[in-house]
Short mmCIF file of C-alpha atoms and ligand atoms in Angstrom, two decimals:
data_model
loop_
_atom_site.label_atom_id
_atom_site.label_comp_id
_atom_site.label_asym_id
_atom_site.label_seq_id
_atom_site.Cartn_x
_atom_site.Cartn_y
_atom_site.Cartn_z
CA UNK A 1 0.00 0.00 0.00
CA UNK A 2 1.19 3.79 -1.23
CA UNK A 3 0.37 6.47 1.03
CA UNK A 4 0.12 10.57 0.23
CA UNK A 5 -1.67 12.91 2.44
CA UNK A 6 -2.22 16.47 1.46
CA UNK A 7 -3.98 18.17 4.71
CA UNK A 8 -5.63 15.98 6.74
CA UNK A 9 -6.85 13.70 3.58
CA UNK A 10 -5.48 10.38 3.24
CA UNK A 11 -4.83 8.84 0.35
CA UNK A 12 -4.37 5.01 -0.32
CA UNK A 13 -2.64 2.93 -3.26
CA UNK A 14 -3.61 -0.46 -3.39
CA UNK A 15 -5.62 -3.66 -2.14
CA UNK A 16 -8.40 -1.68 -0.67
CA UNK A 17 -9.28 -4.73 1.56
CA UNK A 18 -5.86 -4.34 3.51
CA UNK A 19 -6.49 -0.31 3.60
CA UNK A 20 -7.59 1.49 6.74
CA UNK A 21 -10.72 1.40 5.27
CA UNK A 22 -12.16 -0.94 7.43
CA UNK A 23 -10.70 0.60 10.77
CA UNK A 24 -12.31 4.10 9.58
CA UNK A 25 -15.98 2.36 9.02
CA UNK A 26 -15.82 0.92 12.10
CA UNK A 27 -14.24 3.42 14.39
CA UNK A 28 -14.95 6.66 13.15
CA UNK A 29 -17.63 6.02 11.83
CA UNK A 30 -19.42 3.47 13.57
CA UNK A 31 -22.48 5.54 14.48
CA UNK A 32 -22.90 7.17 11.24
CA UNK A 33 -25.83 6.41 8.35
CA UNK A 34 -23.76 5.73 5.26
CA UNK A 35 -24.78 6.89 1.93
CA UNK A 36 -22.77 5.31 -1.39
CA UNK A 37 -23.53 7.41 -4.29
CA UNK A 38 -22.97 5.43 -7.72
CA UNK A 39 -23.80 5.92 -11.27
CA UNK A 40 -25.65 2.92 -12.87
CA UNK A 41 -21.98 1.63 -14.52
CA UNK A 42 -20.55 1.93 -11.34
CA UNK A 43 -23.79 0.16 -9.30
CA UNK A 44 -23.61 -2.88 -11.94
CA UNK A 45 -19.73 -3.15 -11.82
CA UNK A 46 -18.35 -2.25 -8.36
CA UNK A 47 -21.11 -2.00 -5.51
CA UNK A 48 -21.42 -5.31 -4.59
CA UNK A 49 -17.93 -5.76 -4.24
CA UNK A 50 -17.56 -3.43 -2.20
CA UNK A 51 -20.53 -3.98 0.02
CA UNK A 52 -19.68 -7.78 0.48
CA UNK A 53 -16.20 -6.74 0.87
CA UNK A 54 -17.01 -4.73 3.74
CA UNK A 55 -19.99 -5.65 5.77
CA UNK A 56 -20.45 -2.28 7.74
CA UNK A 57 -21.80 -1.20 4.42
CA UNK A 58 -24.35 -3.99 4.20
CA UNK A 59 -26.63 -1.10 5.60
CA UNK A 60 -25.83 1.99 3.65
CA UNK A 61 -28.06 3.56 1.67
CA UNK A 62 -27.16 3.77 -1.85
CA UNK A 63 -28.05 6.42 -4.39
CA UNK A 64 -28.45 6.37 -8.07
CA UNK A 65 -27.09 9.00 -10.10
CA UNK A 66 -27.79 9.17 -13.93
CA UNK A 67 -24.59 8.52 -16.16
CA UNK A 68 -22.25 10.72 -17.92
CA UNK A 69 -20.91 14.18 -18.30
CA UNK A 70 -24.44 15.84 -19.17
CA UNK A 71 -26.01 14.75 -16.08
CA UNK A 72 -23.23 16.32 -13.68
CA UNK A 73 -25.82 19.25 -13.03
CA UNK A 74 -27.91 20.55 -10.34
CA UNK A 75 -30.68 19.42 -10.88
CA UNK A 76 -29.47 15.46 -10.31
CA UNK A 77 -27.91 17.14 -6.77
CA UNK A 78 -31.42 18.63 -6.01
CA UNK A 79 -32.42 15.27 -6.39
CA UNK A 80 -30.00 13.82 -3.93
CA UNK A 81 -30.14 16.49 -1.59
CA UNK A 82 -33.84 15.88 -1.13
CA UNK A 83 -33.60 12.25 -0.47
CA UNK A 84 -30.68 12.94 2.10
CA UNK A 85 -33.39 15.06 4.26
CA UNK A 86 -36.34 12.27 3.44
CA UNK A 87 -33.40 10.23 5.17
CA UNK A 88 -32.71 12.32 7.52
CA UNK A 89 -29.05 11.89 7.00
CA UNK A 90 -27.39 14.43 9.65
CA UNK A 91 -24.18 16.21 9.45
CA UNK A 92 -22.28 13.09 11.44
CA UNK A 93 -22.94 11.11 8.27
CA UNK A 94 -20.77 9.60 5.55
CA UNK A 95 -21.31 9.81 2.11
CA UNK A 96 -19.28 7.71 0.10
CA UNK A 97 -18.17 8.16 -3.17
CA UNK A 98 -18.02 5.41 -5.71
CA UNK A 99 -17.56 6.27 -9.61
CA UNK A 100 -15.33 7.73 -11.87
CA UNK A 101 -14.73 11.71 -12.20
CA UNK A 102 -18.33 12.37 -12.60
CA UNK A 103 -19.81 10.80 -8.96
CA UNK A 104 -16.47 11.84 -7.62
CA UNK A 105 -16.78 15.29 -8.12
CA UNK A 106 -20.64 15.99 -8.22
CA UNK A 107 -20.51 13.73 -5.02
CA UNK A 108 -18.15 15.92 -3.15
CA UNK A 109 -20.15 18.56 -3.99
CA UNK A 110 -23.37 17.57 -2.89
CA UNK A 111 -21.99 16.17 0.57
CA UNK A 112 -20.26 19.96 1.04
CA UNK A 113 -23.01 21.86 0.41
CA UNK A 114 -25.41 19.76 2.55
CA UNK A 115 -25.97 20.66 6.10
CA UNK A 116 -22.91 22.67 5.45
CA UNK A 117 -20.59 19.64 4.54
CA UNK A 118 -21.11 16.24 5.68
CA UNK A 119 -17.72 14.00 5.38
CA UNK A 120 -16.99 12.28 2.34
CA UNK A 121 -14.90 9.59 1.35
CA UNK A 122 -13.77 8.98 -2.39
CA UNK A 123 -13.11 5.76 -3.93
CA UNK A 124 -12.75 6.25 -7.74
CA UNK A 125 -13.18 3.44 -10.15
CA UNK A 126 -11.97 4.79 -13.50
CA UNK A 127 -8.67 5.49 -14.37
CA UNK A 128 -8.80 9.19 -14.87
CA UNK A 129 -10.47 9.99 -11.00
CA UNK A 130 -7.55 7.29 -9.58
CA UNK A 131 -4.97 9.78 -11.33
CA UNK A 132 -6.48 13.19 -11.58
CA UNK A 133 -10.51 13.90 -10.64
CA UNK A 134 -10.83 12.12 -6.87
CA UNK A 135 -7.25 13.92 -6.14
CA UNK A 136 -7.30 17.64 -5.14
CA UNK A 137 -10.06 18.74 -3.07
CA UNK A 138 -11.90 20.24 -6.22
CA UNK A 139 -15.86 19.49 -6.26
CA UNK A 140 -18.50 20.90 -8.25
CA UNK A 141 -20.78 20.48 -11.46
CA UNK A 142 -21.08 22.19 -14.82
CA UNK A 143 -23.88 25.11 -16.01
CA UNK A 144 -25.48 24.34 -18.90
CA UNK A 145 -22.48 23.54 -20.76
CA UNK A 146 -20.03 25.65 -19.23
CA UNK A 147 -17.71 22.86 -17.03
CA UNK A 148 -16.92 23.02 -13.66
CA UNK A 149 -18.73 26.59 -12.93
CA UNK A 150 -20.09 25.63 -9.81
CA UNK A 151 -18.24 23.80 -7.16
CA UNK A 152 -16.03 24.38 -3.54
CA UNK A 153 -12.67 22.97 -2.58
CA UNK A 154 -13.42 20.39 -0.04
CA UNK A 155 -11.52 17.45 0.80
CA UNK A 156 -12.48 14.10 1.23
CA UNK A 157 -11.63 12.48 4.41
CA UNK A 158 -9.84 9.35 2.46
CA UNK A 159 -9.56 8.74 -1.28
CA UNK A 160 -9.35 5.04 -1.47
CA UNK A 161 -7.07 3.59 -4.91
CA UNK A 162 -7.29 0.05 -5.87
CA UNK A 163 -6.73 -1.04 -9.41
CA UNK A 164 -8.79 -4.17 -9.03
CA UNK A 165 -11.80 -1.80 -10.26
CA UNK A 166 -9.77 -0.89 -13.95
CA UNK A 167 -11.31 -4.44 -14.58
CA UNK A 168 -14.89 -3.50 -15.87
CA UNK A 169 -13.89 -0.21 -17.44
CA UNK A 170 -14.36 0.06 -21.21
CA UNK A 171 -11.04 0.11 -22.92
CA UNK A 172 -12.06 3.78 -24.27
CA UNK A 173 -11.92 5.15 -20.62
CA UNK A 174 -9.05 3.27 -19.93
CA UNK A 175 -7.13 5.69 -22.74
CA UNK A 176 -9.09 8.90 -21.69
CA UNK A 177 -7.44 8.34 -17.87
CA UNK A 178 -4.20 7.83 -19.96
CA UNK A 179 -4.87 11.58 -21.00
CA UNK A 180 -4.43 12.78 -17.95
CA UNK A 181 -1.00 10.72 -17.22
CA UNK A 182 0.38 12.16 -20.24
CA UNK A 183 -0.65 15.27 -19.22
CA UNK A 184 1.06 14.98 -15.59
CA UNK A 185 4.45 13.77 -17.38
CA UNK A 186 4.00 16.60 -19.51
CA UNK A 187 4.42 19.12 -17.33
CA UNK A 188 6.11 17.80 -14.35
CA UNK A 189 8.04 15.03 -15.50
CA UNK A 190 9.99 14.87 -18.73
CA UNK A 191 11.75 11.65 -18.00
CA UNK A 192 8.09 9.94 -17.34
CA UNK A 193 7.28 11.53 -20.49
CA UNK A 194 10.03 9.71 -22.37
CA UNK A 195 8.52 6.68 -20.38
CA UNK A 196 5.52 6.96 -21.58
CA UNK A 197 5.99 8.11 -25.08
CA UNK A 198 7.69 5.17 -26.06
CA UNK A 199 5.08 2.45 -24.61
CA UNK A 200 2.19 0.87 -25.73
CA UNK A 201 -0.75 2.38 -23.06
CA UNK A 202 -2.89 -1.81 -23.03
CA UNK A 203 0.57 -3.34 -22.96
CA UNK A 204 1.43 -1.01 -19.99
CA UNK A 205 -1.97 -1.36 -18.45
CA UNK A 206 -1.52 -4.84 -18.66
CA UNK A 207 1.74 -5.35 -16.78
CA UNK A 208 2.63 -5.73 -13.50
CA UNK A 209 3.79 -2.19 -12.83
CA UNK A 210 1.04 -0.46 -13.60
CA UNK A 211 -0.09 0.19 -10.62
CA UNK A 212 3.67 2.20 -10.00
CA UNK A 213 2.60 4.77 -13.00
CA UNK A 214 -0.90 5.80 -11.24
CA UNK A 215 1.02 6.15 -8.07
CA UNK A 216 3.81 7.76 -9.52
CA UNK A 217 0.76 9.77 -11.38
CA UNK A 218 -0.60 10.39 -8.13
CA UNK A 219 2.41 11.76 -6.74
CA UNK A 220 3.12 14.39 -9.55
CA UNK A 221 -0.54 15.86 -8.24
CA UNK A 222 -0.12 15.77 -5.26
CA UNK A 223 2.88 17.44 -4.93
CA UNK A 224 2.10 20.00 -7.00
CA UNK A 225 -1.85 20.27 -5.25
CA UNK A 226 0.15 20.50 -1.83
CA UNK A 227 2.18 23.44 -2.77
CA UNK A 228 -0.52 25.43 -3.71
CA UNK A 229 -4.10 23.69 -2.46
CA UNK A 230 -6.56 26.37 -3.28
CA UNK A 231 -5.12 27.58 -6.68
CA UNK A 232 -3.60 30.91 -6.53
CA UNK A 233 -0.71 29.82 -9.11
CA UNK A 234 1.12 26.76 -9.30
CA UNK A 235 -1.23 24.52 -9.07
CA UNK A 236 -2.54 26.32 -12.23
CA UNK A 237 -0.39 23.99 -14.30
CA UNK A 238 -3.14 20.89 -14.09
CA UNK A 239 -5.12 22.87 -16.50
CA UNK A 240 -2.96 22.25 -19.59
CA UNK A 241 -4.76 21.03 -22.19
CA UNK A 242 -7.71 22.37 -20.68
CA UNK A 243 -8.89 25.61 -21.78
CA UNK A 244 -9.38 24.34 -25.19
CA UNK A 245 -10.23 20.75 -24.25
CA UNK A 246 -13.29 21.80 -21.86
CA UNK A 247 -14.32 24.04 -24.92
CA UNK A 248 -14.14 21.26 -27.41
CA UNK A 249 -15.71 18.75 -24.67
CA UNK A 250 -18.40 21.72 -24.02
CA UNK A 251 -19.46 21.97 -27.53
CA UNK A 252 -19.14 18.05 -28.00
CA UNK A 253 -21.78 17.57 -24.95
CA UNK A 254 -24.43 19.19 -27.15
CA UNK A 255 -24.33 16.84 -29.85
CA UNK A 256 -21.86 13.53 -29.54
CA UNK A 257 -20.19 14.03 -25.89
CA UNK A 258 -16.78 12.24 -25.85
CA UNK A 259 -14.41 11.78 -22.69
CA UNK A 260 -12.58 14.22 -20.74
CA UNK A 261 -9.60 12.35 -21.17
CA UNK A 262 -10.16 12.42 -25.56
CA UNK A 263 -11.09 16.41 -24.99
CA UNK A 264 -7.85 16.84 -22.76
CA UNK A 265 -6.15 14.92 -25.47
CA UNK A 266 -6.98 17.39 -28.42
CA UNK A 267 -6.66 20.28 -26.24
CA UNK A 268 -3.36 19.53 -25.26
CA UNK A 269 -2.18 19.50 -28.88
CA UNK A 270 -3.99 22.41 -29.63
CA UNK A 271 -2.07 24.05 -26.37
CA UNK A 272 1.39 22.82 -27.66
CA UNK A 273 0.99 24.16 -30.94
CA UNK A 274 -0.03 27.65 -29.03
CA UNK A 275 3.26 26.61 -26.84
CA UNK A 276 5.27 26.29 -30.00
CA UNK A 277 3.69 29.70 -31.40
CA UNK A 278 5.14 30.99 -28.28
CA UNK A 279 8.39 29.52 -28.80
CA UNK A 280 8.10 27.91 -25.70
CA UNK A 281 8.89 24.50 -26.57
CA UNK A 282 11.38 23.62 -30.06
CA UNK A 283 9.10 22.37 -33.09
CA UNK A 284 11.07 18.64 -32.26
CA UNK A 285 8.82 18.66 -29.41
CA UNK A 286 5.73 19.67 -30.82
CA UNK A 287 5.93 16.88 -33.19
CA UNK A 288 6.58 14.30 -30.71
CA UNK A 289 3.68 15.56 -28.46
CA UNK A 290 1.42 15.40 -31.77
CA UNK A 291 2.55 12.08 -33.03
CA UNK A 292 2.06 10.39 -29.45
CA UNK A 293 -1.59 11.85 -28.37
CA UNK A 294 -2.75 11.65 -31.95
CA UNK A 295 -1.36 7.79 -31.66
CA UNK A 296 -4.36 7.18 -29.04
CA UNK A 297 -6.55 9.66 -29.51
CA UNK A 298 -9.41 10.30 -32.67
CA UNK A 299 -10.10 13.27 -34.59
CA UNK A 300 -13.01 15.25 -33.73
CA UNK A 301 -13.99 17.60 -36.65
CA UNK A 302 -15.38 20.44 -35.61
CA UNK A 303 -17.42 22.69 -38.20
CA UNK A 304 -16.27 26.38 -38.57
CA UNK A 305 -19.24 27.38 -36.19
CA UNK A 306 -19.18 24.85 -33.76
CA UNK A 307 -14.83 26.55 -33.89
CA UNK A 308 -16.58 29.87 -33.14
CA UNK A 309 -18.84 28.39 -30.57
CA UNK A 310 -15.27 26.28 -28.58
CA UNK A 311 -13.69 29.95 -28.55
CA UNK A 312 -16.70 31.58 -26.90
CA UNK A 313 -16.92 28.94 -24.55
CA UNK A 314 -13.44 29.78 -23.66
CA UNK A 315 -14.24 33.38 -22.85
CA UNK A 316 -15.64 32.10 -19.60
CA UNK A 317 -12.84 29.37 -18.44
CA UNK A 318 -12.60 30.20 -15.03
CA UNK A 319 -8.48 30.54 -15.58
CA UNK A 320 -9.25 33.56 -17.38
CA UNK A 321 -9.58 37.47 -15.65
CA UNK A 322 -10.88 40.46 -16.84
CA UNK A 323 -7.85 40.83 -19.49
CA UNK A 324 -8.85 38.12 -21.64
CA UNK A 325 -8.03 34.45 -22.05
CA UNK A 326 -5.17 33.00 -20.07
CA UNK A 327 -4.11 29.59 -20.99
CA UNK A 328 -1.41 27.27 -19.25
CA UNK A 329 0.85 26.57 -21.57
CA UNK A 330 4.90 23.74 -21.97
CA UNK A 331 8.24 25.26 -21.30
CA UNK A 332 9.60 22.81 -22.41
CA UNK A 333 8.78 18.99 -21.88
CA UNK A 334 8.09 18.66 -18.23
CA UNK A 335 7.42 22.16 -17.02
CA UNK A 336 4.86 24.38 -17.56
CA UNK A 337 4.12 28.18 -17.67
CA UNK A 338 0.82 29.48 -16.11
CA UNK A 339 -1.36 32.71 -17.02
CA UNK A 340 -0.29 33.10 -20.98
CA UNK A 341 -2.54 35.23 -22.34
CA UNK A 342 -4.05 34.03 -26.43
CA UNK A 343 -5.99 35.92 -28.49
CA UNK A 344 -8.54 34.69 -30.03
CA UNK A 345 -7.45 34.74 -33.10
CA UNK A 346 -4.44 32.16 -32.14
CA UNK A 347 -7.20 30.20 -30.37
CA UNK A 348 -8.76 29.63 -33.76
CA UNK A 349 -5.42 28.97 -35.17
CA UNK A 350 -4.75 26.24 -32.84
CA UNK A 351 -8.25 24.47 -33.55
CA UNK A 352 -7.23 24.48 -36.97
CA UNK A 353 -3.68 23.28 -36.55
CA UNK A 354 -5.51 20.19 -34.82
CA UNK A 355 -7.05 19.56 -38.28
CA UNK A 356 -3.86 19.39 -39.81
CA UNK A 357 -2.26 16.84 -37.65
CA UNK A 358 -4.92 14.28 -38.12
CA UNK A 359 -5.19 15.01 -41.69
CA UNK A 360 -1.41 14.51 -42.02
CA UNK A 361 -1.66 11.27 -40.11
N1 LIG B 1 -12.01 17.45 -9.65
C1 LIG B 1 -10.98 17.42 -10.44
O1 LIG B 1 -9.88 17.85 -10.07
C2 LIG B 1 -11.12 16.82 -11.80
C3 LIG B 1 -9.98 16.52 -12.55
C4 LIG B 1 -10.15 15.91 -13.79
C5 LIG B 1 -11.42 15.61 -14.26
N2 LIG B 1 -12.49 15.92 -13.50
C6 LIG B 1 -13.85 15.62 -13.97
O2 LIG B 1 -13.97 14.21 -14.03
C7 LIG B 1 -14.97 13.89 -15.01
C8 LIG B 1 -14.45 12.80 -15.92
O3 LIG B 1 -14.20 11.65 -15.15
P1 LIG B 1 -14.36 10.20 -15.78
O4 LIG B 1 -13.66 10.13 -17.06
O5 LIG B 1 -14.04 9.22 -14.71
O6 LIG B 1 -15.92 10.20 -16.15
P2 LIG B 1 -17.17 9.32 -15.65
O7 LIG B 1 -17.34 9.42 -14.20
O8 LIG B 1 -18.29 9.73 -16.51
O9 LIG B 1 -16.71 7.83 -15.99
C9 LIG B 1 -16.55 7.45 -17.32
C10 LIG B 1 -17.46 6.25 -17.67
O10 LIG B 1 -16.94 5.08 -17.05
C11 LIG B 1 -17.96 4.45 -16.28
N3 LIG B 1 -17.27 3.76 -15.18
C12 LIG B 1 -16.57 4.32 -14.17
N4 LIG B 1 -15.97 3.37 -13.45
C13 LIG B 1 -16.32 2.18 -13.99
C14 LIG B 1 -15.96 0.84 -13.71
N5 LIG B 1 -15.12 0.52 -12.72
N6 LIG B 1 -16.50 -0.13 -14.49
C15 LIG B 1 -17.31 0.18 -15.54
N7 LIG B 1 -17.64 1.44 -15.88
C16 LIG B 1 -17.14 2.43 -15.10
C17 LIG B 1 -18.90 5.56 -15.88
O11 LIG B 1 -20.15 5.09 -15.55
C18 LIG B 1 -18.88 6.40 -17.16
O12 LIG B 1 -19.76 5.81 -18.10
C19 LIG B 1 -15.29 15.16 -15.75
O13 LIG B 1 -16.51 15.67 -15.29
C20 LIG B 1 -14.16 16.10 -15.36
O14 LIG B 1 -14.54 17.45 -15.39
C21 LIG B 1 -12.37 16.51 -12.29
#
């Protein structure tokens, strides 16, 4: 078992049966009503598991929340928030969190906001909350379309990490948690990026050490989420690939949603191109960024409007202030340079420059 804290939030790597799971049901929170929120993937695939696994749970009440991106709104946490006071569920409750990024972080959110913050514990089951979304303390839903506009920092009491649950997840979400890997080698670790780069993701996911590349994964966020936990700069950095990526992933959610991890994906080479523009990072670098994410990840056309609709979307990141759009962009492979301000009109210039490198390929 790997251990991190950051605060008073533990977080576990490994067999979750030999975690301090167990000991925290039983003594902490031996009194308490526990809720398990799940999405229906996550109820099919990992709830009895985990329920047999540990008895205290036997009695839990468990909560249904509809799948996917689109759903991660308030009106699915009015929902839940309604049935916690038909409960009764007081503040000395536990709410547990069992999903991917989705129940992880409209979870947290609902169990903050409740009775002014009941405790919450996270145990993510796809690959991208194990590395990125259950790490951090960040909660919250999206607006409309608009990701992520609503939401506190809270952390959970434990995030609980145990690989066994990769099992069930489609092979698709498998590469979109990969995304986010790439993206923590990309700027924080150029000799995991040369790692990385040269490996085949299923043959890596399929060996024994996998389970040392979401820890190591783990660590790159948490060091960097430690340093600065509420956001004022550093921390910054985990948004590369992001301003354009939630744009592309906004616009996608009205038509043909794909994963955060595919969004991140073409963001990030839109970002590198913008990083290249910059001359931040040497052309050689550009192309090997390109040629690996492009390696895993499809082409998403985007029509000229639907371009114009991704850059208005970006007007309201929440990175941005009142003197435009700030993106985070490489210096270099493995470090990264927050609060670059793009026009627009390079914006656009790196949605097309995403054209080209599929229609090269
Ligand atoms: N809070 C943060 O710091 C942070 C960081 C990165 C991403 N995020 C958010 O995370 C979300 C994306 O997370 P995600 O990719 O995990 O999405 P998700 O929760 O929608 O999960 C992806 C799909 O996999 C299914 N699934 C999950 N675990 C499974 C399992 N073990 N077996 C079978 N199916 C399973 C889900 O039901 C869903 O269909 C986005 O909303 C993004 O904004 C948050």
């Amino acid at each position: 078992l790997k251990t991190f804290n950051i605060d008073f939030c533990q977080i576990e790597i490994g067999n979750i049966e030999t975690s301090s799971l167990e000991s925290l049901l039983v003594n902490r929170y031996l009194n308490a009503r526990k809720i398990i929120l799940v999405d229906e993937n996550t109820h099919d695939c990992c709830l009895e598991y985990l329920i047999t696994t540990f008895p205290t749970l036997e009695e839990a009440e468990v909560m249904l929340l509809p799948v996917g991106e689109e759903n991660k709104v308030m009106e699915v946490c009015f929902q839940v928030w309604e049935a916690l006071s038909e409960y009764q569920i007081t503040r000395n409750d536990l709410v547990i969190n069992l999903g991917g990024g989705v129940v992880t972080d409209m979870g947290g959110f609902i169990a903050s906001i409740y009775k002014r913050g009941l405790d919450f514990i996270h145990i993510p089951t796809s690959l991208l909350g194990m590395v990125d979304a259950a790490i951090g303390g960040k909660t919250g839903i999206d607006l409309g379309v608009l990701k992520n506009q609503l939401g506190v920092f809270q952390y959970p009491q434990a995030i609980f990490i145990d690989q066994r649950f990769l099992a069930t997840l489609p092979e698709n979400e498998l590469v979109s948690g990969f995304a986010e890997m790439l993206k923590h080698a990309l700027i924080a670790d150029g000799d995991l990026w040369n790692v990385l780069k040269g490996t085949d993701f299923i043959t890596l996911l399929n060996s024994p050490k996998f389970s040392d590349f979401i820890a190591h994964s783990v660590a790159l966020k948490v060091a960097i989420v430690a340093a600065d936990p509420y956001e004022k700069g550093e921390r910054k950095k985990l948004n590369f690939g992001h301003t354009i990526g939630h744009g592309i992933e906004s616009v996608c959610l009205l038509e043909e949603p794909i994963s955060h991890g595919h969004a991140v994906a073409l963001g990030m080479i839109a970002e590198s191109y913008l990083s290249y523009k910059l001359e931040l990072i040497q052309e050689r670098e550009l192309v090997e960024i390109t040629t690996t994410l492009s390696n895993y990840y499809d082409h998403v056309q985007l029509t000229d409007s639907a371009k114009k609709s991704v850059i208005e979307l970006i007007q309201n990141d929440k990175k941005n202030d009142h003197t435009g759009v700030k993106c985070v962009l490489l210096k270099g492979i493995g470090e990264a340079q927050i609060d670059v301000h793009v026009s627009n009109e390079r914006l656009l210039d790196a949605l097309h420059y995403i054209d080209s490198v599929f229609r090269a390929n």
